[in-house]
Short mmCIF file of C-alpha atoms in Angstrom, two decimals:
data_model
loop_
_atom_site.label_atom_id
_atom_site.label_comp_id
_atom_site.label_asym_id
_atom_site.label_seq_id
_atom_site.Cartn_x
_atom_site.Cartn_y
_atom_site.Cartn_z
CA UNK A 1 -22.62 8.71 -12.20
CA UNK A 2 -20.56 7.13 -14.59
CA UNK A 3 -17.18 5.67 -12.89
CA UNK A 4 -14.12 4.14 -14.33
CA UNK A 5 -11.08 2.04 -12.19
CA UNK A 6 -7.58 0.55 -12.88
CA UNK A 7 -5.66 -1.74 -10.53
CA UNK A 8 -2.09 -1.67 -10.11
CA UNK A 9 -0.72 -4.72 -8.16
CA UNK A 10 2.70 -3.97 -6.05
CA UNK A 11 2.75 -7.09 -4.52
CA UNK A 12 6.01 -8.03 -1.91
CA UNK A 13 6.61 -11.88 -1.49
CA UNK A 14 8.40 -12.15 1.64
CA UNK A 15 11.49 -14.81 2.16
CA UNK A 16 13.95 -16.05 4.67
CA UNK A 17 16.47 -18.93 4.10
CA UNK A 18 18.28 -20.33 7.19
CA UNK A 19 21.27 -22.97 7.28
CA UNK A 20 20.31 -26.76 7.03
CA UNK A 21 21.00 -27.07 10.14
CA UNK A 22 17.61 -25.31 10.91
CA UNK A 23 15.04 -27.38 12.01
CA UNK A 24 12.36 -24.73 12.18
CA UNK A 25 10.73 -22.06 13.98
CA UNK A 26 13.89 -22.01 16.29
CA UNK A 27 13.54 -18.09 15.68
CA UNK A 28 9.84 -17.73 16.46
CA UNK A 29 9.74 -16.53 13.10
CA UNK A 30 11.53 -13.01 14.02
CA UNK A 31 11.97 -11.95 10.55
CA UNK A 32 8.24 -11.82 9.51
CA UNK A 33 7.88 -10.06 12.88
CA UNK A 34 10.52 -7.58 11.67
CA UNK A 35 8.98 -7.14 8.59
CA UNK A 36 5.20 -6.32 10.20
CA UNK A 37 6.68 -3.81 12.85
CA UNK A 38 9.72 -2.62 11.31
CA UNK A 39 9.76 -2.47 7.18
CA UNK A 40 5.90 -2.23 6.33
CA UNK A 41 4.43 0.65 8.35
CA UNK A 42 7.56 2.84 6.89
CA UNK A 43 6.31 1.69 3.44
CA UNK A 44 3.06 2.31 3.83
CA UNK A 45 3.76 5.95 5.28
CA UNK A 46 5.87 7.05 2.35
CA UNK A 47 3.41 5.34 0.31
CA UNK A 48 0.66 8.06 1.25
CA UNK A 49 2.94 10.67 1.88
CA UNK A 50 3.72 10.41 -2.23
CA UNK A 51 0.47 9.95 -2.77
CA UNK A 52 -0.72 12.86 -0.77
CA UNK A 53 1.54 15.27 -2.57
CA UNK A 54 -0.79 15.80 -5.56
CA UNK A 55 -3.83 17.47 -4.09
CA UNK A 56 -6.32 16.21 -6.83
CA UNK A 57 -5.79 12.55 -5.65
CA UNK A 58 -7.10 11.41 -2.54
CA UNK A 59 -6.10 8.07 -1.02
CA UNK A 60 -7.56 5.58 1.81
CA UNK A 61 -7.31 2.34 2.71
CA UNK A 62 -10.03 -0.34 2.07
CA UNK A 63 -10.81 -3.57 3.29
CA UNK A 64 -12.14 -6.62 1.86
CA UNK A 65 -12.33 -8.89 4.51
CA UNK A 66 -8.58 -10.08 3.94
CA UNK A 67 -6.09 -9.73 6.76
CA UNK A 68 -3.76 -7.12 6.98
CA UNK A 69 -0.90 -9.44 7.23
CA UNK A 70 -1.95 -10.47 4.18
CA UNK A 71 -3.29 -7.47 2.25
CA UNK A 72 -3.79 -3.99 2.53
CA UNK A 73 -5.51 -2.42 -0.37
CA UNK A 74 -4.85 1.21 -1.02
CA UNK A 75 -7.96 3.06 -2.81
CA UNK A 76 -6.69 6.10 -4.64
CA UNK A 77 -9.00 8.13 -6.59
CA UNK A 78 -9.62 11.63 -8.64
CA UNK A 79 -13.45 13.18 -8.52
CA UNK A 80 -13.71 14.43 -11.74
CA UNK A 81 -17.93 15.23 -11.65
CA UNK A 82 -16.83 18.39 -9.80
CA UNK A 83 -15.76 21.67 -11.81
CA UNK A 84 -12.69 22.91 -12.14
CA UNK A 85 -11.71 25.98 -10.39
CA UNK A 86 -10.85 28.76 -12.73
CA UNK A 87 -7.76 30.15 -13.52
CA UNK A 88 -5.61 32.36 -15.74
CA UNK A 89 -2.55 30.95 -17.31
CA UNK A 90 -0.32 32.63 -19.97
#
């Protein structure tokens, strides 16, 4: 079976300033922690919900051994070896 790919990087570099007063992890770091719970599970849901609206496209997650704090690869793909279902258009 002959197979081609593409990536497409959409890559979010995460960043919090604080005062100079700060001396460090005074906050226990509550802004990555919003950020896992909060921001990124509502991205990644509307994420496959977009990708899910084109039936010929199926997505999945995959891993490669990287932390999902760190990464979460999204596989989508389109099985062209199968024919296409007839149909009439004018």
């Amino acid at each position: 079976m002959y197979r081609e790919e593409k990536t497409f990087m959409l890559r979010f570099s995460l960043e919090a300033t604080f005062p100079d007063d700060y001396s460090g992890e005074e906050d226990s770091m509550q802004w990555l922690r919003e950020w896992e719970v909060r921001i990124k599970p509502r991205i990644l849901k509307q994420v496959f919900e977009a990708l899910r609206e084109n039936g010929a496209w199926r997505c999945h997650v995959r891993n490669r051994g990287v932390s999902v704090s760190d990464e979460i690869e999204v596989v989508v793909s389109r099985d062209l070896s199968r024919p296409r279902p007839f149909s009439i258009q004018p």
